[in-house]
């Protein structure tokens, strides 16, 4: 009996000794993505209070740090340098001060950042300056210097917390050349995400032997091939096909996502996407059990945490009050006046004053014969009366250059055919929708939630007279009757066409897939490019004119009108709630 009790006691001792060696480490991973200049809880464009913002995120993070201390890892997933005027101001106006985006992220103690396509859009002078101002690494494993063959940014960051080694690998969608002028990213190339992930995962495993691997990818989950060679939105493909990731943090598509998937080896990967503008953060909890310094158990879960329940952090607002004041003064400058209120809402149903103003400005600035343009903001307006710098971010949302390109009449028609196919339903009866709409709205994507396709690809034209028959199938909707001055339009003739650099580089694929121009040939079609963004020239134009009289040109319309008019009223109400008088 004594032996039995001695043996039993020895077992308890050994068990206790083993358990005493176990160590539990808890980590909190917080991701922001697609902030688009929303550092403050204030909309400098509409000039009123706004939801979301990094100021609210900081309040949330500080509360979480009370529990997690340094075990909270804060990561940003790109598209932080474009959107609100406070980003534009420190990109192009005040280029001497530390970039506000860097100062804010430093203050909030981010551990790593990632590049987004709209960060590249600001140009190398801007994004390299911003990255240099950050006190933490900006990642970009698939952004390659074409001279050295090495990554332009750090490919991954190693973080150690309580004996746990965490590796964060950052990548961007490689489709940058489809959207942005080469002068903005000259000397760089953007490699395929999956190939890059395989390369670096091998290096990470052999060199770092990590306990936790996080992928932070500025790409969504609905993969597609763009420009015939760029795999866009490949985050899920990487998570599935490249074993080793525990968490994949997505961005770019402005759509909330939270789920777990199995990779090819059967391991679970947590997928998260916090949409945009700091309205939500991706919030992951990681619990690891270590025995003799090695991870023996790993539990990972996540939630999307709403920031509307958090007030803007007072210390944050006080620290960045001077910059807030500078930006507010900038956007409050009057540049002219409009005789009429213009809105993007009518632009979906026919010729409209909003889009036709852009057409007229593009044609006048370039002396082109034809203009192509789309509503870049889903739902916005500029009121009649005094017009301010802030209104220009409503008139033109992105920092696109203005191109003049040579396109044949057939290429113009084919581009419009694809545009209206993305834009309109094929009506089979008067009761059908005029517009091509989603059955369900995309949560967290309120800027384009109702359309099946992105409204910034809904190009209309000016300089030609044409109709769009919505009863016709794809490729047969558009009939061009003449040039705007009544002279003949020819499918065989080459025309000078004004359009933005996004479209001219192949964005939306209207010129590649629609017109049949190869991605490589697009460069040769560019006759002229502005050296500054189109918004800059629009501001100059309006300031010079003083008074602008916006009006619809009436150069195109949907037919048959007896079907279109009642359908347009129904769809307007579906999109916007009520029909304007």
Coordinates of C-alpha atoms in Angstrom, one line a residue:
X1 CA 0.0 0.0 0.0
X2 CA 2.9 2.4 0.8
X3 CA 4.3 1.7 -2.6
X4 CA 1.0 2.4 -4.2
X5 CA 0.7 5.8 -2.5
X6 CA 4.3 6.6 -3.3
X7 CA 3.7 5.7 -7.0
X8 CA 0.5 7.8 -7.0
X9 CA 2.2 10.7 -5.5
X10 CA 5.0 10.5 -8.0
X11 CA 2.5 10.5 -10.9
X12 CA 0.9 13.7 -9.4
X13 CA 4.3 15.2 -9.1
X14 CA 5.3 14.5 -12.6
X15 CA 1.9 15.7 -13.9
X16 CA 2.3 18.9 -12.0
X17 CA 5.8 19.4 -13.2
X18 CA 4.7 19.0 -16.8
X19 CA 1.7 21.4 -16.3
X20 CA 4.0 23.9 -14.6
X21 CA 6.0 24.0 -17.8
X22 CA 2.9 24.9 -19.9
X23 CA 2.6 28.6 -20.7
X24 CA -0.5 30.3 -22.1
X25 CA 0.1 33.3 -24.4
X26 CA -2.9 35.5 -25.6
X27 CA -2.6 37.8 -28.5
X28 CA -4.9 40.4 -30.0
X29 CA -4.6 41.1 -33.8
X30 CA -6.4 44.2 -35.0
X31 CA -6.6 45.2 -38.7
X32 CA -7.7 48.4 -40.4
X33 CA -8.0 48.6 -44.1
X34 CA -9.0 51.0 -46.9
X35 CA -9.1 54.0 -44.5
X36 CA -9.1 56.3 -47.5
X37 CA -8.0 59.4 -45.5
X38 CA -10.6 59.0 -42.8
X39 CA -8.2 59.8 -40.0
X40 CA -10.8 62.1 -38.3
X41 CA -14.5 61.6 -37.5
X42 CA -15.2 64.4 -39.9
X43 CA -16.0 64.4 -43.6
X44 CA -14.0 67.3 -45.2
X45 CA -15.8 66.8 -48.5
X46 CA -19.4 67.1 -47.1
X47 CA -18.2 69.2 -44.1
X48 CA -20.0 67.4 -41.4
X49 CA -19.4 64.8 -38.7
X50 CA -18.7 61.2 -40.0
X51 CA -18.7 57.7 -38.7
X52 CA -15.7 55.5 -38.6
X53 CA -12.2 57.1 -38.6
X54 CA -8.8 56.2 -37.0
X55 CA -9.7 58.5 -34.1
X56 CA -12.4 56.0 -33.1
X57 CA -10.2 53.0 -33.8
X58 CA -7.6 54.5 -31.5
X59 CA -10.2 54.7 -28.7
X60 CA -11.0 51.0 -29.2
X61 CA -7.3 50.0 -29.4
X62 CA -6.4 51.9 -26.2
X63 CA -9.1 50.1 -24.3
X64 CA -7.9 46.7 -25.6
X65 CA -4.3 47.6 -24.7
X66 CA -5.3 47.8 -21.1
X67 CA -5.7 44.0 -21.2
X68 CA -3.3 42.9 -23.9
X69 CA -0.5 45.5 -23.4
X70 CA 2.2 44.8 -26.1
X71 CA 0.5 41.6 -27.1
X72 CA -1.9 43.7 -29.2
X73 CA -0.6 43.8 -32.8
X74 CA -2.0 46.7 -34.9
X75 CA -1.8 46.3 -38.6
X76 CA -3.0 48.5 -41.6
X77 CA -3.8 47.0 -45.0
X78 CA -3.4 49.9 -47.3
X79 CA -5.3 52.5 -49.3
X80 CA -4.7 55.1 -46.5
X81 CA -3.2 57.9 -48.7
X82 CA -6.3 58.6 -50.9
X83 CA -9.9 59.7 -50.3
X84 CA -10.5 62.4 -47.8
X85 CA -8.8 65.8 -48.5
X86 CA -6.6 65.5 -45.5
X87 CA -4.7 62.8 -47.4
X88 CA -4.6 64.9 -50.5
X89 CA -3.3 67.9 -48.6
X90 CA -0.3 66.1 -47.2
X91 CA 0.3 64.2 -50.5
X92 CA 0.5 67.3 -52.7
X93 CA 0.0 70.6 -50.8
X94 CA 2.1 70.4 -47.6
X95 CA 5.0 68.2 -48.7
X96 CA 7.4 69.6 -46.1
X97 CA 5.7 68.4 -42.8
X98 CA 5.8 64.8 -41.7
X99 CA 3.0 63.1 -43.7
X100 CA -0.2 63.2 -41.5
X101 CA -0.9 59.5 -42.3
X102 CA 2.5 58.5 -41.0
X103 CA 2.2 60.7 -37.9
X104 CA -1.2 59.3 -37.1
X105 CA -0.1 55.7 -37.5
X106 CA 3.1 56.3 -35.5
X107 CA 1.0 57.9 -32.7
X108 CA -1.3 54.9 -32.7
X109 CA 1.7 52.5 -32.5
X110 CA 1.0 50.4 -35.6
X111 CA 3.3 47.4 -35.8
X112 CA 3.2 47.1 -39.6
X113 CA 1.5 48.5 -42.7
X114 CA 0.8 47.3 -46.2
X115 CA 0.7 49.0 -49.6
X116 CA -2.7 49.5 -51.4
X117 CA -3.3 50.3 -55.0
X118 CA -4.5 53.8 -54.1
X119 CA -1.3 54.4 -52.2
X120 CA 0.6 53.6 -55.4
X121 CA -1.8 56.0 -57.2
X122 CA -0.2 58.9 -55.3
X123 CA 3.1 58.4 -57.1
X124 CA 6.5 57.2 -55.9
X125 CA 7.5 60.6 -54.5
X126 CA 4.5 60.6 -52.2
X127 CA 4.3 56.9 -51.1
X128 CA 8.1 56.6 -50.6
X129 CA 8.1 59.8 -48.5
X130 CA 5.1 58.5 -46.4
X131 CA 6.8 55.1 -45.9
X132 CA 10.0 56.8 -44.8
X133 CA 8.0 58.8 -42.3
X134 CA 6.5 55.7 -40.7
X135 CA 8.3 54.3 -37.6
X136 CA 7.3 50.7 -38.6
X137 CA 7.7 48.7 -41.8
X138 CA 5.5 49.1 -44.8
X139 CA 5.3 45.7 -46.4
X140 CA 5.2 44.6 -50.0
X141 CA 6.5 41.1 -50.8
X142 CA 5.4 41.3 -54.4
X143 CA 6.5 44.9 -55.2
X144 CA 9.8 44.4 -56.9
X145 CA 12.5 46.8 -57.9
X146 CA 13.1 46.1 -61.6
X147 CA 16.8 47.0 -61.4
X148 CA 17.9 45.0 -58.4
X149 CA 15.2 42.3 -58.5
X150 CA 14.7 42.8 -54.7
X151 CA 11.6 43.9 -52.9
X152 CA 11.1 47.6 -52.8
X153 CA 9.5 47.3 -49.4
X154 CA 10.2 44.8 -46.6
X155 CA 8.5 41.5 -47.6
X156 CA 7.6 40.5 -44.0
X157 CA 7.9 41.6 -40.4
X158 CA 8.9 39.4 -37.5
X159 CA 7.3 40.2 -34.1
X160 CA 8.1 38.3 -30.9
X161 CA 5.7 38.4 -27.9
X162 CA 6.1 36.3 -24.7
X163 CA 8.2 33.6 -26.5
X164 CA 5.9 33.5 -29.5
X165 CA 7.3 34.3 -32.9
X166 CA 4.8 36.0 -35.3
X167 CA 5.5 36.7 -39.0
X168 CA 3.4 39.1 -41.0
X169 CA 3.7 38.8 -44.8
X170 CA 2.3 41.7 -46.8
X171 CA 1.2 41.7 -50.5
X172 CA -0.7 43.9 -52.9
X173 CA -3.0 43.1 -55.8
X174 CA -0.6 42.8 -58.9
X175 CA -3.2 44.5 -61.2
X176 CA -1.7 47.9 -60.7
X177 CA -0.5 48.3 -64.3
X178 CA -4.2 47.9 -65.4
X179 CA -5.2 50.9 -63.5
X180 CA -2.3 53.3 -63.0
X181 CA 0.1 55.2 -65.3
X182 CA 3.6 53.7 -65.3
X183 CA 5.1 57.1 -64.3
X184 CA 3.5 56.6 -60.9
X185 CA 5.3 53.3 -60.2
X186 CA 8.2 53.6 -62.6
X187 CA 11.0 51.1 -61.8
X188 CA 8.7 48.7 -60.0
X189 CA 6.8 45.6 -61.0
X190 CA 4.0 43.7 -59.2
X191 CA 4.4 39.9 -59.1
X192 CA 1.7 37.3 -58.8
X193 CA 0.4 36.9 -55.2
X194 CA 0.4 33.1 -55.1
X195 CA 3.8 32.6 -56.6
X196 CA 5.2 35.3 -54.2
X197 CA 3.5 33.7 -51.2
X198 CA 5.0 30.2 -52.1
X199 CA 8.5 31.8 -52.3
X200 CA 8.4 33.7 -49.1
X201 CA 6.5 31.0 -47.1
X202 CA 9.4 28.6 -47.8
X203 CA 11.9 31.3 -46.6
X204 CA 9.8 32.1 -43.5
X205 CA 9.5 28.5 -42.4
X206 CA 13.2 27.7 -42.9
X207 CA 14.7 31.0 -41.6
X208 CA 12.2 32.1 -39.0
X209 CA 10.5 28.9 -37.8
X210 CA 7.4 31.0 -36.8
X211 CA 4.6 30.0 -34.3
X212 CA 2.0 32.2 -36.1
X213 CA 1.9 33.4 -39.7
X214 CA -0.4 36.3 -40.7
X215 CA -1.0 37.3 -44.3
X216 CA -2.1 40.9 -44.9
X217 CA -3.1 41.2 -48.5
X218 CA -4.5 44.3 -50.2
X219 CA -6.7 42.1 -52.4
X220 CA -10.3 40.8 -52.1
X221 CA -11.6 37.2 -52.4
X222 CA -13.3 37.1 -55.8
X223 CA -10.4 36.2 -58.0
X224 CA -10.3 37.2 -61.7
X225 CA -7.8 37.7 -64.4
X226 CA -7.3 41.3 -65.5
X227 CA -5.5 42.5 -68.6
X228 CA -5.0 39.0 -69.6
X229 CA -2.2 38.4 -67.1
X230 CA -2.8 39.9 -63.6
X231 CA -4.6 37.7 -61.0
X232 CA -6.7 40.2 -59.1
X233 CA -8.4 39.6 -55.7
X234 CA -6.5 36.4 -55.1
X235 CA -6.4 36.4 -51.3
X236 CA -8.6 33.3 -50.8
X237 CA -6.6 31.4 -53.5
X238 CA -3.4 32.2 -51.5
X239 CA -5.0 31.2 -48.2
X240 CA -6.1 27.9 -49.7
X241 CA -3.2 26.9 -51.9
X242 CA -0.2 28.0 -49.9
X243 CA -0.1 26.1 -46.6
X244 CA 1.3 27.9 -43.6
X245 CA -1.0 30.9 -43.0
X246 CA -3.0 30.9 -39.7
X247 CA -4.8 34.2 -40.5
X248 CA -5.3 36.1 -43.8
X249 CA -6.4 39.7 -43.5
X250 CA -8.0 41.0 -46.7
X251 CA -8.8 44.5 -48.0
X252 CA -9.3 46.3 -51.3
X253 CA -12.9 45.3 -52.0
X254 CA -14.5 47.3 -49.2
X255 CA -16.6 44.3 -48.2
X256 CA -16.9 42.8 -44.7
X257 CA -15.9 39.2 -44.4
X258 CA -15.4 36.8 -41.5
X259 CA -15.0 33.0 -42.0
X260 CA -12.7 30.1 -41.7
X261 CA -11.6 28.0 -44.7
X262 CA -9.5 24.8 -45.0
X263 CA -6.2 25.0 -47.0
X264 CA -4.9 22.2 -49.2
X265 CA -3.4 20.4 -46.2
X266 CA -6.7 20.5 -44.3
X267 CA -5.6 23.3 -41.8
X268 CA -7.9 26.0 -40.8
X269 CA -7.3 29.6 -41.9
X270 CA -9.2 32.6 -40.4
X271 CA -10.2 35.1 -43.2
X272 CA -11.1 38.6 -42.2
X273 CA -11.9 41.9 -44.0
X274 CA -13.0 45.1 -42.2
X275 CA -14.4 46.9 -45.3
X276 CA -13.5 50.6 -45.4
X277 CA -13.1 54.0 -43.7
X278 CA -12.5 52.7 -40.2
X279 CA -16.2 51.8 -39.6
X280 CA -15.2 48.3 -38.6
X281 CA -12.0 46.6 -37.5
X282 CA -11.0 43.0 -37.9
X283 CA -10.4 41.8 -34.4
X284 CA -8.8 38.4 -33.9
X285 CA -8.0 36.5 -30.6
X286 CA -5.1 34.1 -30.6
X287 CA -4.4 31.8 -27.7
X288 CA -1.3 29.6 -27.7
X289 CA -0.2 27.0 -25.3
X290 CA 3.6 26.6 -25.0
X291 CA 5.4 23.6 -23.5
X292 CA 9.1 23.9 -23.2
X293 CA 9.0 26.9 -25.5
X294 CA 7.1 25.1 -28.2
X295 CA 3.5 25.8 -29.3
X296 CA 1.4 22.6 -28.6
X297 CA -2.0 24.2 -29.0
X298 CA -3.4 27.1 -31.0
X299 CA -6.9 28.6 -30.9
X300 CA -7.8 31.4 -33.2
X301 CA -11.1 33.2 -33.5
X302 CA -12.3 36.5 -34.8
X303 CA -15.0 39.1 -34.9
X304 CA -15.7 42.3 -36.9
X305 CA -16.0 45.1 -34.3
X306 CA -18.1 48.1 -35.0
X307 CA -16.5 51.5 -34.3
X308 CA -19.8 53.4 -34.1
X309 CA -19.9 52.4 -30.4
X310 CA -16.7 54.2 -29.7
X311 CA -16.2 58.0 -29.4
X312 CA -13.2 59.7 -31.0
X313 CA -10.2 59.5 -28.7
X314 CA -9.8 62.9 -27.0
X315 CA -6.0 62.7 -26.9
X316 CA -5.9 61.8 -30.6
X317 CA -8.1 64.8 -31.5
X318 CA -6.0 67.2 -29.4
X319 CA -2.7 65.9 -30.8
X320 CA -3.8 66.3 -34.4
X321 CA -6.0 69.5 -34.0
X322 CA -3.5 71.8 -35.9
X323 CA -3.5 69.5 -38.9
X324 CA -7.3 69.3 -38.8
X325 CA -7.4 73.1 -38.9
X326 CA -5.0 73.3 -41.8
X327 CA -7.0 70.9 -43.9
X328 CA -10.3 72.6 -43.1
X329 CA -8.9 75.9 -44.2
X330 CA -7.7 74.3 -47.5
X331 CA -11.1 72.7 -48.4
X332 CA -13.0 75.9 -47.4
X333 CA -11.4 78.0 -50.2
X334 CA -14.0 79.2 -52.7
X335 CA -13.1 78.5 -56.3
X336 CA -16.3 79.5 -58.2
X337 CA -20.0 79.0 -58.3
X338 CA -22.6 76.8 -60.0
X339 CA -25.9 78.0 -61.3
X340 CA -27.5 74.6 -60.8
X341 CA -27.3 71.8 -58.3
X342 CA -25.8 68.7 -59.9
X343 CA -26.1 65.1 -58.7
X344 CA -24.9 61.7 -59.8
X345 CA -28.3 60.2 -59.4
X346 CA -29.7 61.1 -62.8
X347 CA -26.5 59.9 -64.4
X348 CA -27.6 56.3 -64.2
X349 CA -30.8 57.0 -66.3
X350 CA -29.5 59.2 -69.1
X351 CA -27.5 62.3 -70.0
X352 CA -26.9 64.3 -66.8
X353 CA -25.5 67.7 -65.8
X354 CA -23.0 66.0 -63.4
X355 CA -21.3 63.7 -65.9
X356 CA -21.7 66.1 -68.8
X357 CA -19.9 68.8 -66.9
X358 CA -16.9 66.4 -66.7
X359 CA -17.3 65.6 -70.4
X360 CA -17.2 69.3 -71.3
X361 CA -14.2 70.0 -69.1
X362 CA -12.3 67.0 -70.5
X363 CA -13.1 68.0 -74.1
X364 CA -12.1 71.7 -73.5
X365 CA -8.9 70.8 -71.6
X366 CA -7.7 68.3 -74.3
X367 CA -9.3 69.5 -77.5
X368 CA -10.4 65.9 -78.1
X369 CA -13.3 65.0 -80.4
X370 CA -15.0 62.5 -78.0
X371 CA -15.0 62.1 -74.2
X372 CA -15.6 59.1 -72.0
X373 CA -16.5 59.4 -68.3
X374 CA -18.3 57.6 -65.5
X375 CA -19.8 58.6 -62.1
X376 CA -16.9 57.9 -59.8
X377 CA -19.0 58.4 -56.7
X378 CA -22.1 56.2 -56.3
X379 CA -24.4 58.9 -54.8
X380 CA -23.3 62.5 -54.4
X381 CA -24.2 66.1 -55.3
X382 CA -22.8 69.6 -55.5
X383 CA -25.3 72.3 -54.5
X384 CA -25.8 75.4 -56.6
X385 CA -24.1 78.6 -55.4
X386 CA -20.6 78.9 -54.1
X387 CA -18.3 76.0 -54.9
X388 CA -15.3 75.2 -52.7
X389 CA -12.3 73.0 -52.9
X390 CA -14.2 70.4 -50.9
X391 CA -16.7 70.1 -53.7
X392 CA -14.0 69.0 -56.1
X393 CA -13.6 65.8 -54.2
X394 CA -17.3 65.2 -54.9
X395 CA -17.0 66.1 -58.5
X396 CA -13.9 63.9 -59.0
X397 CA -13.2 61.3 -56.4
X398 CA -9.9 59.8 -57.5
X399 CA -6.4 61.2 -58.4
X400 CA -6.6 60.1 -62.1
X401 CA -4.6 61.8 -64.8
X402 CA -6.3 63.0 -67.9
X403 CA -5.4 61.1 -71.1
X404 CA -5.9 61.9 -74.8
X405 CA -5.9 58.6 -76.7
X406 CA -6.4 57.5 -80.3
X407 CA -9.3 55.1 -80.7
X408 CA -11.2 53.9 -83.8
X409 CA -14.9 54.4 -84.1
X410 CA -15.4 50.7 -83.7
X411 CA -13.3 50.6 -80.5
X412 CA -15.3 53.5 -79.0
X413 CA -18.6 51.7 -79.9
X414 CA -17.3 48.4 -78.4
X415 CA -16.2 50.1 -75.2
X416 CA -19.6 51.7 -74.8
X417 CA -21.3 48.3 -75.6
X418 CA -19.4 46.7 -72.7
X419 CA -20.1 49.7 -70.4
X420 CA -23.9 49.5 -71.0
X421 CA -23.8 45.7 -70.6
X422 CA -22.3 46.2 -67.2
X423 CA -24.8 49.0 -66.5
X424 CA -28.2 47.9 -67.8
X425 CA -30.4 44.9 -67.7
X426 CA -31.7 43.4 -70.9
X427 CA -35.4 44.3 -70.6
X428 CA -37.7 41.5 -71.8
X429 CA -40.9 43.3 -70.6
X430 CA -41.9 46.8 -69.4
X431 CA -41.9 45.4 -65.8
X432 CA -38.2 44.5 -65.8
X433 CA -35.5 46.5 -64.2
X434 CA -33.7 49.0 -66.4
X435 CA -30.5 48.8 -64.5
X436 CA -28.5 45.6 -63.7
X437 CA -29.0 45.3 -59.9
X438 CA -28.0 42.9 -57.2
X439 CA -30.6 40.7 -55.6
X440 CA -28.9 41.4 -52.2
X441 CA -27.0 44.5 -51.1
X442 CA -23.3 43.9 -50.2
X443 CA -22.9 44.6 -46.5
X444 CA -20.2 47.2 -45.8
X445 CA -20.1 48.3 -49.5
X446 CA -22.7 51.0 -49.4
X447 CA -20.9 53.1 -52.0
X448 CA -21.8 50.4 -54.6
X449 CA -24.1 48.1 -52.8
X450 CA -27.0 47.9 -55.2
X451 CA -25.4 47.6 -58.7
X452 CA -24.3 44.2 -59.9
X453 CA -21.1 45.9 -61.3
X454 CA -19.1 48.9 -60.2
X455 CA -20.7 52.2 -61.2
X456 CA -17.3 53.8 -61.9
X457 CA -17.2 51.6 -65.0
X458 CA -20.4 53.0 -66.4
X459 CA -18.9 55.1 -69.1
X460 CA -21.0 57.4 -71.3
X461 CA -19.7 59.5 -74.1
X462 CA -19.9 63.1 -75.2
X463 CA -19.1 64.4 -78.7
X464 CA -21.3 61.8 -80.4
X465 CA -25.1 61.3 -80.7
X466 CA -26.3 57.8 -79.8
X467 CA -29.0 55.7 -78.3
X468 CA -28.9 52.6 -76.1
X469 CA -31.6 50.0 -76.7
X470 CA -32.1 48.2 -73.4
X471 CA -34.2 45.4 -75.1
X472 CA -31.1 44.3 -77.1
X473 CA -28.6 41.7 -76.0
X474 CA -24.9 42.3 -75.2
X475 CA -23.0 44.0 -78.1
X476 CA -26.1 45.2 -79.8
X477 CA -27.4 48.0 -77.6
X478 CA -25.5 51.1 -78.8
X479 CA -26.4 52.9 -82.1
X480 CA -24.2 55.9 -82.9
X481 CA -25.9 58.2 -85.4
X482 CA -23.4 61.0 -85.8
X483 CA -20.9 63.3 -84.2
X484 CA -22.3 65.9 -81.9
X485 CA -22.0 68.6 -84.6
X486 CA -24.0 66.5 -87.1
X487 CA -21.1 65.3 -89.2
X488 CA -20.9 61.5 -89.9
X489 CA -19.4 59.1 -87.4
X490 CA -17.3 56.3 -88.9
X491 CA -16.4 53.0 -87.3
X492 CA -13.2 53.0 -89.3
X493 CA -12.0 56.5 -88.5
X494 CA -9.4 57.2 -85.7
X495 CA -10.6 59.7 -83.1
X496 CA -8.9 61.7 -80.3
X497 CA -10.7 60.6 -77.1
X498 CA -10.4 62.2 -73.7
X499 CA -10.6 59.8 -70.7
X500 CA -9.1 59.3 -67.4
X501 CA -5.8 57.3 -66.8
X502 CA -7.6 54.5 -65.0
X503 CA -9.7 53.8 -68.1
X504 CA -6.8 54.5 -70.5
X505 CA -4.5 52.0 -68.6
X506 CA -7.2 49.3 -69.0
X507 CA -9.2 49.8 -65.8
X508 CA -12.6 48.2 -65.9
X509 CA -11.3 46.4 -69.1
X510 CA -13.6 48.5 -71.3
X511 CA -10.7 49.1 -73.7
X512 CA -9.1 45.6 -73.4
X513 CA -12.0 43.2 -73.1
X514 CA -14.5 45.6 -74.6
X515 CA -12.6 47.2 -77.5
X516 CA -10.1 44.3 -78.0
X517 CA -7.0 46.4 -77.5
X518 CA -4.2 44.4 -75.9
X519 CA -2.9 45.5 -72.5
X520 CA 0.6 46.2 -74.0
X521 CA -0.8 48.2 -76.9
X522 CA -2.7 50.7 -74.7
X523 CA 0.5 52.7 -74.0
X524 CA 1.0 53.3 -77.8
X525 CA -2.5 54.8 -78.0
X526 CA -1.8 57.6 -75.5
X527 CA -1.3 60.9 -77.3
X528 CA -1.0 63.0 -74.2
X529 CA -1.2 62.8 -70.4
X530 CA -1.4 65.5 -67.9
X531 CA 1.3 65.6 -65.3
X532 CA -1.1 66.4 -62.4
X533 CA -4.3 64.7 -61.4
X534 CA -7.6 65.6 -63.2
X535 CA -9.1 67.2 -60.1
X536 CA -6.3 69.8 -60.2
X537 CA -7.2 70.9 -63.7
X538 CA -10.9 70.9 -62.9
X539 CA -10.2 73.2 -60.0
X540 CA -8.1 75.5 -62.2
X541 CA -10.8 75.5 -64.9
X542 CA -13.6 76.4 -62.6
X543 CA -11.5 79.1 -60.8
X544 CA -10.7 80.6 -64.2
X545 CA -14.3 80.6 -65.5
X546 CA -15.8 81.8 -62.1
X547 CA -19.4 80.9 -62.9
X548 CA -20.3 77.4 -64.3
X549 CA -23.7 76.7 -65.8
X550 CA -23.9 72.9 -65.6
X551 CA -26.5 71.3 -67.9
X552 CA -27.2 68.0 -69.6
X553 CA -25.9 67.8 -73.1
X554 CA -28.7 65.4 -74.2
X555 CA -26.4 63.6 -76.6
X556 CA -27.6 60.1 -75.7
X557 CA -30.6 58.3 -74.3
X558 CA -32.1 54.9 -73.4
X559 CA -34.8 53.5 -75.7
X560 CA -37.6 52.4 -76.0
X561 CA -38.7 55.4 -74.0
X562 CA -42.2 54.0 -73.2
X563 CA -40.5 51.1 -71.3
X564 CA -37.5 53.1 -70.0
X565 CA -39.3 55.9 -68.3
X566 CA -41.5 53.9 -65.9
X567 CA -38.6 51.4 -65.3
X568 CA -36.3 54.3 -64.5
X569 CA -38.7 55.7 -61.9
X570 CA -38.9 52.2 -60.2
X571 CA -35.2 51.7 -60.2
X572 CA -34.5 55.2 -58.9
X573 CA -36.8 54.5 -56.0
X574 CA -35.1 51.2 -55.4
X575 CA -31.7 52.9 -55.3
X576 CA -32.4 56.1 -53.6
X577 CA -35.7 55.8 -51.8
X578 CA -37.9 58.3 -53.6
X579 CA -38.2 60.0 -57.0
X580 CA -37.1 63.6 -57.1
X581 CA -39.6 66.0 -58.3

